Coordinates of C-alpha atoms in Angstrom, one line a residue:
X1 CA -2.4 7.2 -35.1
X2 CA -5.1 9.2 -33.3
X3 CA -4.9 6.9 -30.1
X4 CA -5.6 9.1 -27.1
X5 CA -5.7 8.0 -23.1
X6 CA -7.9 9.2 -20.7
X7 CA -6.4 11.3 -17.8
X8 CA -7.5 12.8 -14.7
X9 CA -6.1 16.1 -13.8
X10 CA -6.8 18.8 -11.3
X11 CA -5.7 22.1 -11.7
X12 CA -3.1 23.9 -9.1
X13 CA -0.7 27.1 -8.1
X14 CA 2.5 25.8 -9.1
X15 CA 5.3 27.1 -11.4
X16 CA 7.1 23.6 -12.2
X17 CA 5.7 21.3 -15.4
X18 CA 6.1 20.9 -18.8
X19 CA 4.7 22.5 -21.5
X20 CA 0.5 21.5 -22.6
X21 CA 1.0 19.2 -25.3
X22 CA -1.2 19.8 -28.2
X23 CA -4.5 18.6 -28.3
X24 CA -5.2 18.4 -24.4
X25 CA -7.7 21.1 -23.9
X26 CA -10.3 21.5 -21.0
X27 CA -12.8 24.1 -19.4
X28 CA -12.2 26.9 -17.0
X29 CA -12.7 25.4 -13.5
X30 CA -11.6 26.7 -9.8
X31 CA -7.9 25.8 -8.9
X32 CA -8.1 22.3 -7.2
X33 CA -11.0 20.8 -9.3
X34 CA -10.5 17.5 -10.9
X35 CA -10.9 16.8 -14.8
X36 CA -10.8 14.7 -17.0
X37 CA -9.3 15.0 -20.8
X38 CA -8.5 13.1 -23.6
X39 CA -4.3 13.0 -23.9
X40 CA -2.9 12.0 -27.9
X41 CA -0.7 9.1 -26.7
X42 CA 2.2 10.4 -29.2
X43 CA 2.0 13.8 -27.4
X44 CA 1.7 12.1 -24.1
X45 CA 4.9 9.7 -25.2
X46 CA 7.1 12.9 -25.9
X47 CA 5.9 14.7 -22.5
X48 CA 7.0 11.8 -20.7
X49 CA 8.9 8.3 -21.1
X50 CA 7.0 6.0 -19.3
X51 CA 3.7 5.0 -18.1
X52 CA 1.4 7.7 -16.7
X53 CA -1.0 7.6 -13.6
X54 CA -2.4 11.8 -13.6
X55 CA -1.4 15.0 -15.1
X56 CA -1.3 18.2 -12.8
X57 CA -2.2 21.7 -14.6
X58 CA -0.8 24.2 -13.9
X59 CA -2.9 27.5 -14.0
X60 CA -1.0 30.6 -13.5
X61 CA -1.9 33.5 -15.6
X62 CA -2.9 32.9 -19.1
X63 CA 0.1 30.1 -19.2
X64 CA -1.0 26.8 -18.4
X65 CA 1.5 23.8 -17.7
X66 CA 1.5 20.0 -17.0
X67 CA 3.5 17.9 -15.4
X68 CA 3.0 13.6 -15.4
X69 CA 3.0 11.9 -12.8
X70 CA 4.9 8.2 -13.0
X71 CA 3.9 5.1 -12.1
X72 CA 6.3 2.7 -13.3
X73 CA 4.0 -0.6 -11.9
X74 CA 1.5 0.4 -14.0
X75 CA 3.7 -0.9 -17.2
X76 CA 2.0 -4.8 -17.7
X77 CA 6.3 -5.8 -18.5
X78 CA 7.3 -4.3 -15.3
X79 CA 3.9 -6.3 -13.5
X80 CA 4.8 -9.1 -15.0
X81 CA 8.2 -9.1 -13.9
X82 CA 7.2 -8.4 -10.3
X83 CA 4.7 -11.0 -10.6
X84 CA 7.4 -13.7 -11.4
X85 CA 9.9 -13.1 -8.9
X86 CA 7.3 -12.8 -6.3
X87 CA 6.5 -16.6 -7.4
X88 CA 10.1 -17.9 -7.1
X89 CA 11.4 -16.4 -4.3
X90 CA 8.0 -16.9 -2.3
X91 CA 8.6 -21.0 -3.0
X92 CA 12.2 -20.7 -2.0
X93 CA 11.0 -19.0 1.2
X94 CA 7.8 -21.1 1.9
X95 CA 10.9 -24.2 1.5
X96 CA 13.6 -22.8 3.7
X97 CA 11.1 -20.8 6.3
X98 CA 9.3 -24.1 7.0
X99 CA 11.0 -25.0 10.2
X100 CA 10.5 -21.6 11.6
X101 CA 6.4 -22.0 10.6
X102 CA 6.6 -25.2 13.4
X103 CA 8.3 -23.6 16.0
X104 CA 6.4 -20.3 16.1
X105 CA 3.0 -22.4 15.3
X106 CA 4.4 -24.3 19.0
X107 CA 5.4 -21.2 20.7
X108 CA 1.6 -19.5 19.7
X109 CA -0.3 -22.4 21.0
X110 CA 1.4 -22.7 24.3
X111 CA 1.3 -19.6 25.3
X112 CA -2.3 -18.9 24.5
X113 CA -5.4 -20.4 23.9
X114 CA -6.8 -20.4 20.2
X115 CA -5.5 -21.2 16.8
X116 CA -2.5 -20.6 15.4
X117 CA -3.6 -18.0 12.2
X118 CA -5.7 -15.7 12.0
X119 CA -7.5 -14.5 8.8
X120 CA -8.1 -10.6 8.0
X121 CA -10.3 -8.9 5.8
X122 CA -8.1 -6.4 3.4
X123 CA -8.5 -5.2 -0.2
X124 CA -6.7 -6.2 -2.6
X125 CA -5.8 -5.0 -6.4
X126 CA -8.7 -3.3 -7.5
X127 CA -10.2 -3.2 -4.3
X128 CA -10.8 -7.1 -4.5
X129 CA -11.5 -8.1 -1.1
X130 CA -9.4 -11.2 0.4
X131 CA -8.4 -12.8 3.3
X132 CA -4.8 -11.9 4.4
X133 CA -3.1 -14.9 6.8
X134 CA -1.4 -14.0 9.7
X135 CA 0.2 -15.6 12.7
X136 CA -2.2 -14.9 15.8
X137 CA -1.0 -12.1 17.9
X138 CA -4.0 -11.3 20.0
X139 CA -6.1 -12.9 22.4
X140 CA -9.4 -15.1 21.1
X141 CA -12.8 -13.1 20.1
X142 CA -10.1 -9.6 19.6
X143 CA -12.7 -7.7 17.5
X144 CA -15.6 -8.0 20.4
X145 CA -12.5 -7.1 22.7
X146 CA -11.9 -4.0 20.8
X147 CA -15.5 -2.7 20.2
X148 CA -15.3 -2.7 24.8
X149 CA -12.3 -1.4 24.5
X150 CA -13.5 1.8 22.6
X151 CA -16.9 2.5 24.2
X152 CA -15.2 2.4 27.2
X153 CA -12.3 4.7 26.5
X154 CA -13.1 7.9 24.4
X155 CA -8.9 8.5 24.2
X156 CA -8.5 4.8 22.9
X157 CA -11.6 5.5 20.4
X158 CA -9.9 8.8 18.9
X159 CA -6.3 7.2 18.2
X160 CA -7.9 4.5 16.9
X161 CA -10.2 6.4 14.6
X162 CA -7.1 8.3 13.8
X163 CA -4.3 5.8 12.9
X164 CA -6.5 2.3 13.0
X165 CA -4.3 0.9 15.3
X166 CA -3.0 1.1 19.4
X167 CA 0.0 2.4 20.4
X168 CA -0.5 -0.1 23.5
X169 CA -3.0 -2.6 22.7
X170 CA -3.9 -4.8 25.8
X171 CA -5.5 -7.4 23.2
X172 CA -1.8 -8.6 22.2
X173 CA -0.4 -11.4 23.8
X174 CA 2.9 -11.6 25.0
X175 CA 3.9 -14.4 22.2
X176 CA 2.2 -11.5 19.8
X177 CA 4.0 -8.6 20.9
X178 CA 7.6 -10.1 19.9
X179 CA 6.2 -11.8 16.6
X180 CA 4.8 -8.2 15.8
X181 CA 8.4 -6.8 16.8
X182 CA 9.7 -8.6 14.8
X183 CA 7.5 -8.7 11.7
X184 CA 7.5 -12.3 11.6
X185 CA 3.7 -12.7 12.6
X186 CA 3.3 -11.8 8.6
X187 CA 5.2 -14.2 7.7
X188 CA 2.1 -16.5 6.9
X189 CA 1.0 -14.3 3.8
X190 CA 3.5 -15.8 1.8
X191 CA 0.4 -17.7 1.0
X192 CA -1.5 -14.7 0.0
X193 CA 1.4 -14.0 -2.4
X194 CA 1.4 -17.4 -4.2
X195 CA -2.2 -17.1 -4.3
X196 CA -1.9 -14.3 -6.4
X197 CA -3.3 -11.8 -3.1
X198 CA -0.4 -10.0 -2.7
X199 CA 3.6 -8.9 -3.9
X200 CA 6.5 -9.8 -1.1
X201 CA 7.2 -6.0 -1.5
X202 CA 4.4 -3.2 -2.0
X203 CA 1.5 -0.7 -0.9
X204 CA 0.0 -1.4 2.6
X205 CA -3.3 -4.3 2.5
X206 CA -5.5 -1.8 3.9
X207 CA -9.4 -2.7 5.0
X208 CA -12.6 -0.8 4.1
X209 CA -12.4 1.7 7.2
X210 CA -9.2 3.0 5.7
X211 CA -10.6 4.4 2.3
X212 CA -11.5 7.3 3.2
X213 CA -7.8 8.4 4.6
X214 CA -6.6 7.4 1.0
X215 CA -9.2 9.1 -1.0
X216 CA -8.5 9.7 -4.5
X217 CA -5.4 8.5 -4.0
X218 CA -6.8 4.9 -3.9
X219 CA -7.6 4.5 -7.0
X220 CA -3.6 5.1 -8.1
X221 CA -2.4 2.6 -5.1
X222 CA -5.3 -0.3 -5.6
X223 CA -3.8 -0.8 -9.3
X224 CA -1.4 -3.1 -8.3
X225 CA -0.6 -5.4 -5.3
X226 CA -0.6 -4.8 -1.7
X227 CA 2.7 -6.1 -0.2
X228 CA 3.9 -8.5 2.8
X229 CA 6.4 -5.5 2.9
X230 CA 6.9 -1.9 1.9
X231 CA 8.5 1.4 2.7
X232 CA 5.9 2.0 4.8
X233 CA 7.0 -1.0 7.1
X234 CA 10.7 0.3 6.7
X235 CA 10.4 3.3 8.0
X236 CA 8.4 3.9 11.0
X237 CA 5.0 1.5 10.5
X238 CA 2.4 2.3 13.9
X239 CA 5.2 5.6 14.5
X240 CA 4.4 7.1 11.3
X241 CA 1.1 9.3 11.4
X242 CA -1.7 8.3 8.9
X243 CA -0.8 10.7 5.9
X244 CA 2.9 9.6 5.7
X245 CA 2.0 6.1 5.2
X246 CA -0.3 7.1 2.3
X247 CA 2.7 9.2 0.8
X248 CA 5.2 6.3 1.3
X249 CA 2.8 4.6 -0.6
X250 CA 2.4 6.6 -3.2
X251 CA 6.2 7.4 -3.5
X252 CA 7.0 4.0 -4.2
X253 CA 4.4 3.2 -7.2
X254 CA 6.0 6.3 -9.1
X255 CA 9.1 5.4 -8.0
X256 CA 9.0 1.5 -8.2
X257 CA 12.6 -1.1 -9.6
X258 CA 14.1 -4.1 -8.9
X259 CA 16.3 -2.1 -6.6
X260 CA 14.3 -0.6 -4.1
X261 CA 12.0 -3.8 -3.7
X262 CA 15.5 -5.2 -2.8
X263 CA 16.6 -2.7 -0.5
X264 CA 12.9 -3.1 1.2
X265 CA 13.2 -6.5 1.4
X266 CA 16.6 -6.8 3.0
X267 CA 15.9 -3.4 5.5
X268 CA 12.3 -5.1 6.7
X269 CA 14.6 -7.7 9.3
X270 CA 16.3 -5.0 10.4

């Protein structure tokens, strides 16, 4: 048919891939530069059965190899789907999770002053800004709180810069520290997630700060939703340094079905 699809590539020392489909051709670079080239979908189709995110050459020699790398979300069926169920079972929960809305709303406001949410600024899919919900966890006016906090403490300014969070934050609450325990102080973005913000189950909501520990790995992760949940969450969350969040991230876009959203979803209580 002549359709082609634009890929990015960057070139690497590695022996594993498939062979260069005809037609994909690009310039001598250095090893590790990026490139872009124009892939024949029907050679692209028999290199690899599904949707495709990046090719990696490899450049060994005079024998050059490529290998695809999957990312099943980025199928509009598969979307779609996710989409769908993310609807229904986010009313069911909104329904049944009502009475546990009141009593933590009660529990937040007597034990510390302020309101009951509090409103973040995260990116969304395709690095749409929006407001994620959240129970409060912290004490009023946290972000001039912080911004002390850090001038005054050049350790507290370096793990912060590192991992965008505190391994012991004084700003928590007592109220906060248990809802963040115990996950439940996210429980309020169900609302992103009917709004269309989020998924129940997917990529860290990250903010602005954060971009540059993604880098061009960003642009493969802001395709789809952030989630309320993910494999990140599962599997260490504030524990796990910077660069294994990113990969866990990563892991599960190329890696993405029905079953591990529902072995997320039913490990994130846990």
């Amino acid at each position: 048919s002549g359709e082609t699809r634009q890929l990015r590539f960057d070139t690497e020392d590695s022996k594993n891939g498939h062979v260069l489909p005809p037609g994909v051709t690009y310039g001598a670079a250095p090893i590790g530069t990026m490139h872009e080239v124009s892939v024949p979908t029907a050679a692209l189709d028999d290199l690899v059965p599904g949707p495709v995110d990046f090719v990696k050459v490899d450049v060994e020699g005079a024998e050059e190899a490529v290998w695809a790398g999957m990312q099943r979300l980025l199928d509009r069926k598969r979307l779609a789907a996710k989409r769908c169920v993310d609807v229904c079972l986010a009313s069911v929960l909104l329904v049944l999770l009502a009475p546990v809305f009141l009593a933590l709303a009660l529990a937040i406001v007597g034990t510390s002053p302020g309101p009951v949410f509090f409103r973040h600024n995260r990116l969304g899919r395709g690095g749409a800004p929006f407001k994620a919900w959240k129970f409060r966890t912290m004490v009023p006016n946290a972000g001039a709180a912080l911004q002390k906090l850090l001038e005054a403490d050049p350790q507290l300014r370096a793990e912060w810069d590192k991992n965008h969070k505190l391994s012991q934050d004084p700003r928590i609450t007592p109220m906060g520290a248990l809802l963040r325990r115990t996950s439940l102080d996210e429980l309020p973005q169900i609302f992103n997630v009917l709004a269309g913000d989020m998924s129940l189950i997917g990529p860290r909501p990250i903010v602005v700060a954060e971009l540059d520990k993604y880098g061009e790995r960003y642009e493969m992760v802001s395709r789809v939703r952030p989630g309320m949940t993910g494999l990140w969450q599962i599997s260490g969350r504030s524990s796990l340094p910077y660069e294994a969040r990113v990969e866990l991230d990563t892991y599960y876009l190329k890696n993405w079905s029905f079953w591990l959203d529902l072995y997320i979803l039913l490990k994130t209580p846990l």
